mmCIF file of C-alpha atoms in Angstrom:
data_model
loop_
_atom_site.group_PDB
_atom_site.id
_atom_site.type_symbol
_atom_site.label_atom_id
_atom_site.label_comp_id
_atom_site.label_asym_id
_atom_site.label_seq_id
_atom_site.Cartn_x
_atom_site.Cartn_y
_atom_site.Cartn_z
ATOM 1 C CA MET A 85 0.006 -0.078 0.028
ATOM 2 C CA ASN A 86 1.229 3.515 -0.331
ATOM 3 C CA LYS A 87 1.978 4.985 2.856
ATOM 4 C CA PRO A 88 -0.095 8.074 4.149
ATOM 5 C CA THR A 89 1.802 11.392 3.781
ATOM 6 C CA ARG A 90 1.195 14.729 5.272
ATOM 7 C CA ARG A 91 -1.546 16.363 3.538
ATOM 8 C CA ARG A 92 -1.981 20.038 3.056
ATOM 9 C CA LEU A 93 -4.933 21.736 4.985
ATOM 10 C CA THR A 94 -7.688 23.154 2.765
ATOM 11 C CA ALA A 95 -8.530 26.671 2.730
ATOM 12 C CA THR A 96 -11.675 25.878 4.326
ATOM 13 C CA ALA A 97 -9.909 24.021 7.207
ATOM 14 C CA MET A 98 -7.513 26.808 7.734
ATOM 15 C CA THR A 99 -10.304 29.302 8.160
ATOM 16 C CA VAL A 100 -11.823 27.061 10.992
ATOM 17 C CA VAL A 101 -8.393 26.780 12.542
ATOM 18 C CA ALA A 102 -7.971 30.747 12.226
ATOM 19 C CA LEU A 103 -11.192 30.920 14.433
ATOM 20 C CA THR A 104 -10.150 28.497 17.060
ATOM 21 C CA VAL A 105 -10.178 29.882 20.418
ATOM 22 C CA GLY A 106 -8.157 28.546 23.371
ATOM 23 C CA THR A 107 -10.912 26.764 25.518
ATOM 24 C CA ALA A 108 -10.129 24.405 28.346
ATOM 25 C CA ALA A 109 -10.700 20.672 27.938
ATOM 26 C CA CYS A 110 -11.013 17.916 30.431
ATOM 27 C CA SER A 111 -8.570 15.331 30.309
ATOM 28 C CA SER A 112 -7.869 11.983 31.868
ATOM 29 C CA GLY A 113 -4.215 12.600 31.117
ATOM 30 C CA ASP A 114 -1.918 15.433 32.632
ATOM 31 C CA GLY A 115 -4.186 18.212 31.531
ATOM 32 C CA THR A 116 -2.123 19.358 28.628
ATOM 33 C CA THR A 117 -3.531 19.179 25.047
ATOM 34 C CA SER A 118 -0.231 18.240 23.218
ATOM 35 C CA ALA A 119 -0.946 15.251 21.110
ATOM 36 C CA LYS A 120 2.585 13.842 21.029
ATOM 37 C CA ALA A 121 3.826 12.149 24.050
ATOM 38 C CA ALA A 122 7.576 12.164 25.327
ATOM 39 C CA ASP A 123 8.136 8.655 24.729
ATOM 40 C CA SER A 124 7.007 6.311 21.896
ATOM 41 C CA GLY A 125 5.332 3.836 24.245
ATOM 42 C CA THR A 126 2.494 6.395 24.735
ATOM 43 C CA TYR A 127 -0.405 6.798 22.166
ATOM 44 C CA THR A 128 -2.615 9.729 22.153
ATOM 45 C CA LEU A 129 -6.426 9.622 21.911
ATOM 46 C CA TRP A 130 -8.936 12.566 21.799
ATOM 47 C CA ASP A 131 -12.518 12.030 22.491
ATOM 48 C CA PRO A 132 -15.796 14.076 22.723
ATOM 49 C CA TYR A 133 -16.770 12.506 26.382
ATOM 50 C CA PRO A 134 -15.715 14.917 29.007
ATOM 51 C CA GLN A 135 -18.507 13.310 31.136
ATOM 52 C CA PHE A 136 -16.180 10.186 31.594
ATOM 53 C CA ALA A 137 -13.596 10.424 34.232
ATOM 54 C CA LYS A 138 -10.336 8.363 34.735
ATOM 55 C CA ASN A 139 -12.272 5.516 36.689
ATOM 56 C CA SER A 140 -15.170 5.322 33.938
ATOM 57 C CA ALA A 141 -15.923 2.064 32.070
ATOM 58 C CA TRP A 142 -14.795 3.938 28.928
ATOM 59 C CA ALA A 143 -11.393 4.954 30.345
ATOM 60 C CA LYS A 144 -10.764 1.542 31.711
ATOM 61 C CA LEU A 145 -11.404 0.098 28.218
ATOM 62 C CA LEU A 146 -8.804 2.517 26.758
ATOM 63 C CA ASP A 147 -6.342 1.414 29.463
ATOM 64 C CA GLY A 148 -7.086 -2.194 28.639
ATOM 65 C CA CYS A 149 -6.626 -1.767 24.885
ATOM 66 C CA GLY A 150 -3.339 0.023 25.562
ATOM 67 C CA SER A 151 -2.081 -2.830 27.736
ATOM 68 C CA ARG A 152 -2.958 -5.400 25.060
ATOM 69 C CA ALA A 153 -0.844 -3.391 22.640
ATOM 70 C CA GLY A 154 2.021 -2.954 25.079
ATOM 71 C CA VAL A 155 1.525 0.697 25.197
ATOM 72 C CA LYS A 156 -0.020 3.551 27.372
ATOM 73 C CA ILE A 157 -2.933 5.600 26.185
ATOM 74 C CA LYS A 158 -3.087 9.240 26.958
ATOM 75 C CA ARG A 159 -6.437 10.492 26.720
ATOM 76 C CA THR A 160 -7.706 14.127 26.330
ATOM 77 C CA ALA A 161 -11.524 14.730 26.304
ATOM 78 C CA PHE A 162 -13.176 17.856 24.665
ATOM 79 C CA ASP A 163 -16.549 19.227 24.045
ATOM 80 C CA THR A 164 -17.835 18.267 20.590
ATOM 81 C CA SER A 165 -17.341 21.519 18.733
ATOM 82 C CA ASP A 166 -13.948 22.222 20.547
ATOM 83 C CA LEU A 167 -12.539 18.974 19.392
ATOM 84 C CA THR A 168 -12.917 19.767 15.787
ATOM 85 C CA ASN A 169 -11.130 23.247 15.914
ATOM 86 C CA LYS A 170 -8.503 21.561 18.243
ATOM 87 C CA ALA A 171 -8.026 18.715 15.560
ATOM 88 C CA LEU A 172 -7.635 21.094 12.703
ATOM 89 C CA LEU A 173 -5.102 23.141 14.732
ATOM 90 C CA ALA A 174 -3.153 20.053 15.765
ATOM 91 C CA ALA A 175 -3.049 18.929 12.035
ATOM 92 C CA GLN A 176 -1.597 22.401 10.997
ATOM 93 C CA GLN A 177 1.154 22.028 13.677
ATOM 94 C CA ASP A 178 1.974 18.488 12.658
ATOM 95 C CA ASN A 179 0.923 17.437 16.182
ATOM 96 C CA SER A 180 -2.237 15.426 15.645
ATOM 97 C CA PRO A 181 -3.224 12.597 18.234
ATOM 98 C CA ASP A 182 -3.064 8.888 17.044
ATOM 99 C CA ILE A 183 -6.780 8.610 17.312
ATOM 100 C CA LEU A 184 -9.495 10.650 17.130
ATOM 101 C CA VAL A 185 -13.146 9.904 18.272
ATOM 102 C CA LEU A 186 -15.440 12.133 16.177
ATOM 103 C CA ASP A 187 -18.998 12.921 15.958
ATOM 104 C CA ASN A 188 -19.758 11.392 12.671
ATOM 105 C CA PRO A 189 -20.838 14.579 10.703
ATOM 106 C CA VAL A 190 -17.323 15.886 11.468
ATOM 107 C CA VAL A 191 -15.590 13.103 9.657
ATOM 108 C CA SER A 192 -16.167 14.822 6.245
ATOM 109 C CA THR A 193 -14.957 18.054 7.523
ATOM 110 C CA LEU A 194 -11.421 16.551 8.729
ATOM 111 C CA ALA A 195 -11.418 14.303 5.739
ATOM 112 C CA GLU A 196 -11.754 17.221 3.226
ATOM 113 C CA ALA A 197 -9.005 18.812 5.272
ATOM 114 C CA GLY A 198 -6.649 16.201 4.574
ATOM 115 C CA THR A 199 -6.092 15.366 8.136
ATOM 116 C CA LEU A 200 -7.442 11.613 8.218
ATOM 117 C CA THR A 201 -6.043 8.368 6.778
ATOM 118 C CA THR A 202 -8.624 6.120 4.891
ATOM 119 C CA THR A 203 -9.052 2.602 6.186
ATOM 120 C CA ASP A 204 -7.476 1.270 2.928
ATOM 121 C CA GLU A 205 -4.387 3.073 4.191
ATOM 122 C CA ASN A 206 -4.438 2.183 7.713
ATOM 123 C CA LYS A 207 -5.827 -1.260 7.241
ATOM 124 C CA VAL A 208 -8.563 -0.946 9.886
ATOM 125 C CA ASP A 209 -11.271 -3.862 9.036
ATOM 126 C CA THR A 210 -14.815 -2.444 8.604
ATOM 127 C CA SER A 211 -16.258 -5.529 6.977
ATOM 128 C CA LYS A 212 -18.743 -6.260 9.700
ATOM 129 C CA VAL A 213 -20.089 -2.757 10.157
ATOM 130 C CA ASP A 214 -23.707 -1.975 8.834
ATOM 131 C CA ARG A 215 -23.220 -0.220 5.640
ATOM 132 C CA ASN A 216 -25.830 2.618 6.322
ATOM 133 C CA LEU A 217 -23.884 3.416 9.393
ATOM 134 C CA LEU A 218 -20.546 3.377 7.800
ATOM 135 C CA ALA A 219 -21.684 5.742 4.982
ATOM 136 C CA ALA A 220 -21.530 8.679 7.171
ATOM 137 C CA GLY A 221 -17.638 8.423 7.101
ATOM 138 C CA GLN A 222 -17.463 7.886 3.430
ATOM 139 C CA PRO A 223 -17.024 11.150 1.640
ATOM 140 C CA GLY A 224 -15.593 10.898 -1.880
ATOM 141 C CA GLY A 225 -16.132 7.142 -1.833
ATOM 142 C CA LYS A 226 -13.222 6.611 0.681
ATOM 143 C CA THR A 227 -13.821 5.372 4.079
ATOM 144 C CA TYR A 228 -12.345 7.426 7.078
ATOM 145 C CA GLY A 229 -12.765 5.338 10.124
ATOM 146 C CA THR A 230 -15.343 3.063 11.669
ATOM 147 C CA PRO A 231 -18.295 3.930 13.920
ATOM 148 C CA ILE A 232 -17.981 3.060 17.685
ATOM 149 C CA GLY A 233 -21.792 3.125 17.954
ATOM 150 C CA ALA A 234 -24.912 4.927 16.928
ATOM 151 C CA ASN A 235 -28.028 6.508 18.298
ATOM 152 C CA THR A 236 -31.023 7.823 16.470
ATOM 153 C CA LEU A 237 -34.574 8.926 16.878
ATOM 154 C CA ALA A 238 -37.921 7.116 17.469
ATOM 155 C CA LEU A 239 -41.257 7.790 18.843
ATOM 156 C CA TYR A 240 -41.762 7.311 22.700
ATOM 157 C CA TYR A 241 -45.502 6.723 23.467
ATOM 158 C CA ASN A 242 -47.224 6.947 26.772
ATOM 159 C CA LYS A 243 -49.308 3.674 27.018
ATOM 160 C CA ASP A 244 -51.875 5.226 29.612
ATOM 161 C CA VAL A 245 -52.594 8.289 27.290
ATOM 162 C CA LEU A 246 -53.290 6.060 24.472
ATOM 163 C CA LYS A 247 -55.387 3.605 26.193
ATOM 164 C CA ALA A 248 -57.527 6.487 27.612
ATOM 165 C CA ALA A 249 -57.926 7.684 24.033
ATOM 166 C CA GLY A 250 -58.969 4.203 22.479
ATOM 167 C CA VAL A 251 -55.798 4.189 20.573
ATOM 168 C CA ASP A 252 -54.242 0.793 19.554
ATOM 169 C CA ILE A 253 -50.530 1.414 18.963
ATOM 170 C CA ALA A 254 -50.536 -1.388 16.512
ATOM 171 C CA SER A 255 -52.745 0.689 14.326
ATOM 172 C CA VAL A 256 -49.867 3.418 13.867
ATOM 173 C CA LYS A 257 -48.053 2.444 10.805
ATOM 174 C CA ASP A 258 -47.946 5.506 8.565
ATOM 175 C CA TRP A 259 -48.550 9.336 8.686
ATOM 176 C CA LYS A 260 -52.221 8.932 8.068
ATOM 177 C CA SER A 261 -52.810 6.580 10.990
ATOM 178 C CA LEU A 262 -50.541 8.486 13.307
ATOM 179 C CA THR A 263 -52.537 11.679 12.642
ATOM 180 C CA ALA A 264 -55.645 9.944 13.246
ATOM 181 C CA ALA A 265 -54.130 8.704 16.579
ATOM 182 C CA LEU A 266 -53.315 12.249 17.388
ATOM 183 C CA GLU A 267 -56.924 13.381 16.606
ATOM 184 C CA LYS A 268 -58.281 10.827 19.090
ATOM 185 C CA VAL A 269 -55.829 11.801 21.890
ATOM 186 C CA LYS A 270 -56.836 15.430 21.480
ATOM 187 C CA LYS A 271 -60.606 14.602 21.554
ATOM 188 C CA ALA A 272 -59.890 12.658 24.847
ATOM 189 C CA GLY A 273 -58.497 15.832 26.413
ATOM 190 C CA LYS A 274 -54.978 14.771 26.112
ATOM 191 C CA LYS A 275 -51.933 16.250 24.326
ATOM 192 C CA GLY A 276 -50.677 14.827 21.053
ATOM 193 C CA ILE A 277 -47.134 14.850 19.992
ATOM 194 C CA THR A 278 -44.005 16.975 21.061
ATOM 195 C CA PHE A 279 -40.586 17.220 19.214
ATOM 196 C CA SER A 280 -37.962 19.782 18.704
ATOM 197 C CA ALA A 281 -38.171 22.318 15.663
ATOM 198 C CA ILE A 282 -35.726 24.872 17.107
ATOM 199 C CA GLY A 283 -33.791 26.869 14.645
ATOM 200 C CA THR A 284 -30.384 24.794 15.023
ATOM 201 C CA GLU A 285 -29.115 21.548 14.134
ATOM 202 C CA GLU A 286 -31.323 19.895 16.652
ATOM 203 C CA GLY A 287 -34.458 21.180 14.607
ATOM 204 C CA SER A 288 -33.042 19.768 11.265
ATOM 205 C CA PHE A 289 -32.016 16.394 13.068
ATOM 206 C CA GLN A 290 -35.524 16.014 14.197
ATOM 207 C CA PHE A 291 -37.269 17.003 10.977
ATOM 208 C CA LEU A 292 -35.040 14.584 8.845
ATOM 209 C CA PRO A 293 -37.103 11.340 9.655
ATOM 210 C CA TRP A 294 -40.147 13.092 8.269
ATOM 211 C CA PHE A 295 -38.302 14.784 5.357
ATOM 212 C CA TRP A 296 -36.715 11.306 4.415
ATOM 213 C CA GLY A 297 -39.771 9.365 5.301
ATOM 214 C CA SER A 298 -41.627 11.204 2.551
ATOM 215 C CA GLY A 299 -38.842 10.124 -0.132
ATOM 216 C CA ALA A 300 -37.242 13.549 -0.222
ATOM 217 C CA LYS A 301 -33.499 14.028 -0.808
ATOM 218 C CA LEU A 302 -31.295 16.798 0.712
ATOM 219 C CA THR A 303 -30.118 17.763 -2.743
ATOM 220 C CA ASP A 304 -33.733 18.718 -3.510
ATOM 221 C CA LEU A 305 -35.186 20.603 -0.348
ATOM 222 C CA ASP A 306 -38.304 21.946 -2.403
ATOM 223 C CA SER A 307 -39.529 18.713 -3.774
ATOM 224 C CA SER A 308 -43.166 17.656 -3.353
ATOM 225 C CA GLY A 309 -42.178 15.054 -0.876
ATOM 226 C CA ALA A 310 -40.289 17.611 1.448
ATOM 227 C CA ALA A 311 -43.337 19.912 1.092
ATOM 228 C CA SER A 312 -45.580 17.093 2.345
ATOM 229 C CA ALA A 313 -43.317 16.431 5.393
ATOM 230 C CA LEU A 314 -43.332 20.203 6.457
ATOM 231 C CA SER A 315 -47.035 20.534 5.781
ATOM 232 C CA LEU A 316 -47.427 17.434 8.208
ATOM 233 C CA TRP A 317 -45.644 19.223 11.057
ATOM 234 C CA SER A 318 -47.442 22.519 10.217
ATOM 235 C CA ASP A 319 -51.027 21.024 10.092
ATOM 236 C CA TRP A 320 -50.109 19.322 13.568
ATOM 237 C CA LEU A 321 -49.585 22.500 15.071
ATOM 238 C CA LYS A 322 -52.656 24.363 13.303
ATOM 239 C CA LYS A 323 -55.110 21.377 14.734
ATOM 240 C CA GLY A 324 -53.383 21.483 18.125
ATOM 241 C CA TYR A 325 -51.930 18.076 17.780
ATOM 242 C CA ALA A 326 -48.446 19.580 18.608
ATOM 243 C CA PRO A 327 -47.803 22.534 20.753
ATOM 244 C CA ASN A 328 -46.600 25.987 19.522
ATOM 245 C CA SER A 329 -43.547 25.277 21.793
ATOM 246 C CA VAL A 330 -42.020 22.932 19.488
ATOM 247 C CA ILE A 331 -40.718 26.113 17.623
ATOM 248 C CA ASN A 332 -38.214 26.724 20.543
ATOM 249 C CA ASN A 333 -37.996 23.437 21.862
ATOM 250 C CA THR A 334 -34.714 21.585 22.106
ATOM 251 C CA GLN A 335 -34.717 17.908 22.538
ATOM 252 C CA THR A 336 -34.194 18.332 26.151
ATOM 253 C CA THR A 337 -37.164 20.582 26.727
ATOM 254 C CA SER A 338 -39.347 18.492 24.346
ATOM 255 C CA TRP A 339 -38.569 15.593 26.424
ATOM 256 C CA GLN A 340 -39.490 17.326 29.652
ATOM 257 C CA GLU A 341 -43.004 18.041 28.118
ATOM 258 C CA PHE A 342 -43.299 14.193 27.377
ATOM 259 C CA ALA A 343 -42.108 13.571 30.747
ATOM 260 C CA SER A 344 -45.052 15.464 32.337
ATOM 261 C CA GLY A 345 -47.123 12.466 31.505
ATOM 262 C CA ASP A 346 -49.595 14.534 29.585
ATOM 263 C CA TYR A 347 -48.465 13.724 25.934
ATOM 264 C CA ALA A 348 -49.138 10.718 23.881
ATOM 265 C CA PHE A 349 -45.979 10.882 21.571
ATOM 266 C CA ALA A 350 -42.435 12.420 21.829
ATOM 267 C CA GLU A 351 -39.833 12.282 19.200
ATOM 268 C CA ASN A 352 -36.591 11.666 20.871
ATOM 269 C CA GLY A 353 -33.392 9.427 21.112
ATOM 270 C CA THR A 354 -31.762 6.543 22.663
ATOM 271 C CA TRP A 355 -30.235 8.978 25.234
ATOM 272 C CA GLN A 356 -33.375 9.517 26.863
ATOM 273 C CA LEU A 357 -33.894 5.728 27.921
ATOM 274 C CA ALA A 358 -32.795 6.439 31.468
ATOM 275 C CA GLY A 359 -35.360 9.363 31.842
ATOM 276 C CA ALA A 360 -38.015 7.074 30.301
ATOM 277 C CA GLU A 361 -37.481 4.520 33.088
ATOM 278 C CA LYS A 362 -37.798 7.313 35.791
ATOM 279 C CA ALA A 363 -40.937 8.961 34.305
ATOM 280 C CA GLY A 364 -43.420 7.223 36.318
ATOM 281 C CA PHE A 365 -45.685 5.936 33.505
ATOM 282 C CA ASP A 366 -45.714 3.059 31.212
ATOM 283 C CA TYR A 367 -44.079 3.816 27.970
ATOM 284 C CA GLY A 368 -43.264 2.100 24.602
ATOM 285 C CA VAL A 369 -41.013 2.978 21.652
ATOM 286 C CA LEU A 370 -42.020 2.950 18.036
ATOM 287 C CA PRO A 371 -39.721 3.483 14.827
ATOM 288 C CA ILE A 372 -40.833 6.836 13.271
ATOM 289 C CA PRO A 373 -43.162 5.580 10.281
ATOM 290 C CA GLY A 374 -42.710 6.611 6.790
ATOM 291 C CA ALA A 375 -45.315 8.358 4.736
ATOM 292 C CA ASP A 376 -46.866 5.219 3.269
ATOM 293 C CA GLY A 377 -45.623 2.904 6.107
ATOM 294 C CA GLY A 378 -42.347 1.125 7.140
ATOM 295 C CA SER A 379 -39.579 2.624 9.164
ATOM 296 C CA ALA A 380 -38.419 6.100 8.155
ATOM 297 C CA PRO A 381 -34.721 6.572 7.660
ATOM 298 C CA ALA A 382 -33.694 8.589 11.004
ATOM 299 C CA PRO A 383 -30.349 10.383 11.226
ATOM 300 C CA THR A 384 -27.494 8.723 12.920
ATOM 301 C CA GLY A 385 -25.987 10.102 15.955
ATOM 302 C CA GLY A 386 -22.728 8.696 17.325
ATOM 303 C CA GLU A 387 -19.036 8.679 16.875
ATOM 304 C CA PHE A 388 -16.421 7.419 14.428
ATOM 305 C CA VAL A 389 -12.995 6.032 15.565
ATOM 306 C CA THR A 390 -10.556 7.692 13.047
ATOM 307 C CA VAL A 391 -6.722 7.766 12.432
ATOM 308 C CA PRO A 392 -5.152 11.145 11.760
ATOM 309 C CA VAL A 393 -2.246 11.478 9.500
ATOM 310 C CA GLN A 394 1.181 11.040 11.252
ATOM 311 C CA GLY A 395 4.424 12.339 10.153
ATOM 312 C CA ASP A 396 5.883 9.224 11.680
ATOM 313 C CA THR A 397 4.217 6.484 9.487
ATOM 314 C CA GLY A 398 5.596 3.680 11.930
ATOM 315 C CA ARG A 399 3.000 4.641 14.316
ATOM 316 C CA TYR A 400 0.135 3.163 12.336
ATOM 317 C CA THR A 401 0.617 -0.546 13.171
ATOM 318 C CA THR A 402 0.173 0.146 16.877
ATOM 319 C CA THR A 403 -2.630 2.456 16.234
ATOM 320 C CA ARG A 404 -4.514 -0.128 14.198
ATOM 321 C CA LYS A 405 -4.252 -2.528 17.095
ATOM 322 C CA LEU A 406 -5.671 0.056 19.428
ATOM 323 C CA VAL A 407 -8.686 0.846 16.911
ATOM 324 C CA THR A 408 -9.446 -2.911 16.543
ATOM 325 C CA CYS A 409 -9.338 -3.390 20.219
ATOM 326 C CA LEU A 410 -11.872 -0.577 20.842
ATOM 327 C CA THR A 411 -14.200 -1.826 18.089
ATOM 328 C CA SER A 412 -13.954 -5.534 18.574
ATOM 329 C CA THR A 413 -17.278 -7.544 19.097
ATOM 330 C CA GLU A 414 -16.347 -8.066 22.881
ATOM 331 C CA ASN A 415 -15.505 -4.416 23.669
ATOM 332 C CA LEU A 416 -18.247 -2.864 21.696
ATOM 333 C CA TYR A 417 -20.871 -4.389 23.767
ATOM 334 C CA ASP A 418 -19.558 -2.980 26.947
ATOM 335 C CA THR A 419 -18.742 0.506 25.257
ATOM 336 C CA ASP A 420 -22.141 0.978 23.607
ATOM 337 C CA THR A 421 -23.786 -0.082 26.924
ATOM 338 C CA THR A 422 -21.807 2.675 28.670
ATOM 339 C CA LEU A 423 -22.674 5.315 25.844
ATOM 340 C CA SER A 424 -26.304 4.358 25.423
ATOM 341 C CA TYR A 425 -25.506 3.427 21.897
ATOM 342 C CA VAL A 426 -26.708 0.854 19.479
ATOM 343 C CA ALA A 427 -23.848 -1.161 18.325
ATOM 344 C CA PRO A 428 -22.840 -0.690 14.409
ATOM 345 C CA THR A 429 -22.670 -4.465 13.962
ATOM 346 C CA SER A 430 -25.360 -7.050 13.720
ATOM 347 C CA ALA A 431 -23.403 -9.465 16.083
ATOM 348 C CA VAL A 432 -23.296 -6.933 18.931
ATOM 349 C CA GLN A 433 -26.948 -5.692 18.181
ATOM 350 C CA ASP A 434 -28.279 -9.138 18.688
ATOM 351 C CA LYS A 435 -26.436 -9.313 22.059
ATOM 352 C CA GLN A 436 -27.824 -5.948 23.106
ATOM 353 C CA VAL A 437 -31.424 -7.027 22.419
ATOM 354 C CA ALA A 438 -30.900 -10.439 24.103
ATOM 355 C CA SER A 439 -29.817 -8.640 27.247
ATOM 356 C CA ASP A 440 -32.431 -6.032 27.073
ATOM 357 C CA ALA A 441 -35.734 -6.450 24.966
ATOM 358 C CA LYS A 442 -36.457 -2.739 25.218
ATOM 359 C CA LEU A 443 -33.534 -2.046 22.715
ATOM 360 C CA LYS A 444 -35.435 -3.979 19.865
ATOM 361 C CA PRO A 445 -37.194 -0.889 18.270
ATOM 362 C CA TRP A 446 -34.031 1.160 18.555
ATOM 363 C CA VAL A 447 -31.974 -1.670 16.721
ATOM 364 C CA GLU A 448 -34.582 -1.468 14.208
ATOM 365 C CA ALA A 449 -34.573 2.181 13.988
ATOM 366 C CA VAL A 450 -30.754 2.196 13.603
ATOM 367 C CA LYS A 451 -30.894 -0.338 10.826
ATOM 368 C CA SER A 452 -33.041 2.094 8.784
ATOM 369 C CA ALA A 453 -30.963 5.120 9.741
ATOM 370 C CA LYS A 454 -28.958 7.378 7.566
ATOM 371 C CA GLY A 455 -25.949 9.603 8.069
ATOM 372 C CA ARG A 456 -26.538 13.247 7.511
ATOM 373 C CA THR A 457 -23.533 13.568 5.434
ATOM 374 C CA SER A 458 -24.165 10.310 3.418
ATOM 375 C CA ASP A 459 -24.976 10.394 -0.251
ATOM 376 C CA ASP A 460 -21.606 12.018 -0.538
ATOM 377 C CA LEU A 461 -22.871 15.346 0.842
ATOM 378 C CA GLY A 462 -19.861 15.758 2.997
ATOM 379 C CA THR A 463 -19.287 19.315 3.999
ATOM 380 C CA LYS A 464 -22.268 20.586 1.932
ATOM 381 C CA TYR A 465 -24.484 19.337 4.680
ATOM 382 C CA PRO A 466 -24.148 22.040 7.120
ATOM 383 C CA LYS A 467 -25.332 24.555 4.624
ATOM 384 C CA ILE A 468 -28.184 22.587 3.462
ATOM 385 C CA SER A 469 -29.108 21.831 7.281
ATOM 386 C CA GLU A 470 -29.139 25.615 8.021
ATOM 387 C CA GLN A 471 -31.674 26.364 5.297
ATOM 388 C CA MET A 472 -33.785 23.433 6.310
ATOM 389 C CA TRP A 473 -34.226 24.392 9.923
ATOM 390 C CA LYS A 474 -34.789 28.116 8.571
ATOM 391 C CA ALA A 475 -37.604 26.723 6.453
ATOM 392 C CA VAL A 476 -39.044 24.630 9.371
ATOM 393 C CA GLN A 477 -39.242 27.837 11.466
ATOM 394 C CA SER A 478 -40.704 29.849 8.735
ATOM 395 C CA ALA A 479 -43.491 27.510 8.044
ATOM 396 C CA LEU A 480 -44.322 26.457 11.758
ATOM 397 C CA SER A 481 -44.295 30.120 12.722
ATOM 398 C CA GLY A 482 -46.865 30.949 9.838
ATOM 399 C CA ALA A 483 -44.563 33.311 8.054
ATOM 400 C CA ASP A 484 -44.545 31.330 4.751
ATOM 401 C CA SER A 485 -46.331 28.208 3.453
ATOM 402 C CA PRO A 486 -44.381 25.112 3.682
ATOM 403 C CA LYS A 487 -43.856 25.088 -0.175
ATOM 404 C CA ASP A 488 -42.571 28.734 -0.309
ATOM 405 C CA ALA A 489 -40.380 28.084 2.809
ATOM 406 C CA LEU A 490 -38.674 25.269 1.035
ATOM 407 C CA THR A 491 -38.565 26.935 -2.240
ATOM 408 C CA ALA A 492 -36.518 29.654 -0.451
ATOM 409 C CA ALA A 493 -34.378 27.180 1.251
ATOM 410 C CA GLN A 494 -33.365 25.426 -2.087
ATOM 411 C CA ASP A 495 -32.659 28.937 -3.541
ATOM 412 C CA ALA A 496 -30.336 29.811 -0.701
ATOM 413 C CA VAL A 497 -28.535 26.360 -0.886
ATOM 414 C CA LYS A 498 -27.848 26.887 -4.660
#
């Protein structure tokens, strides 16, 4: 194979680096952010998990993989946005960590910047990973890492509210039957559905299952399918099936509304499972239905384990051992349980469902999920997403019709 060489940062990446500010990071190492360790027996890893301390299951997994490879792992944890800037700056200074754990949409940004090696170059095996999840790390037809786990969106439902309204959850199979259920819930004096439509990436993230569930594509924001998805949300607000608060709801505030016990449905993610167990009412989970049935593709969250370009190419052999350990069938189960993720491989997904049957609908949702940067959108996605959330805000506030809002969005992207 051709050995990975130093790649020049793109102009876009240099702009991001220039805007980088010096913010503090949490670390399980010595508190410094220098990627290169003093001795060659130490390998550096940066991740977006500042919530995990030295004694966490994640940190212990890293230490164990280091021991197996005969090296020490020095870990530094950053907030997600800070990690991207730090990674680009480190690449500019030829000081990248050996391993980067990245939010999956960021993979395209760093790959385009020339800071990551491909799996063809570093020989990391991705053959067992679900193809739909791997696609989020494949800009330009090349693979830049492997997913460590995934989360996505589905519909939580309150069994008591649905029972009181005479709704059989088995009848909810598509948009028409879901809307009919919401109508019954409202007539019974309860609240219908809550979600996040805020004017940020969270709003786009929550709209995407409905957008994709209509058959729409991100390269064509003003298609008839896209308009039908936005009309669905808009009509729910007009009829009182969803509250006006969704316009400003984050995923957290939307969840708080559902946790009150008054709502029949809430669109949210695997990260709310612990909260659901504490909510005090019987709940279930349903994959978000497509317009005409089946499971709609929901966007994938979760991280990729990537290997940055190194000036010393001799480090890749040990780095590959570390990545292979972190993403092994044995370790993925423990890691994804810790992170509340669905595993990226069928073997580990089966093990998760066998251990906890409540994960079955989440595995189904992940199998139908789609990366936001898939379809080779790469770094085009952020601009598309911004126009999408603006269109959602415009339509739900009544400023524009869904069709006009999406037409303006498509014109802005062009």
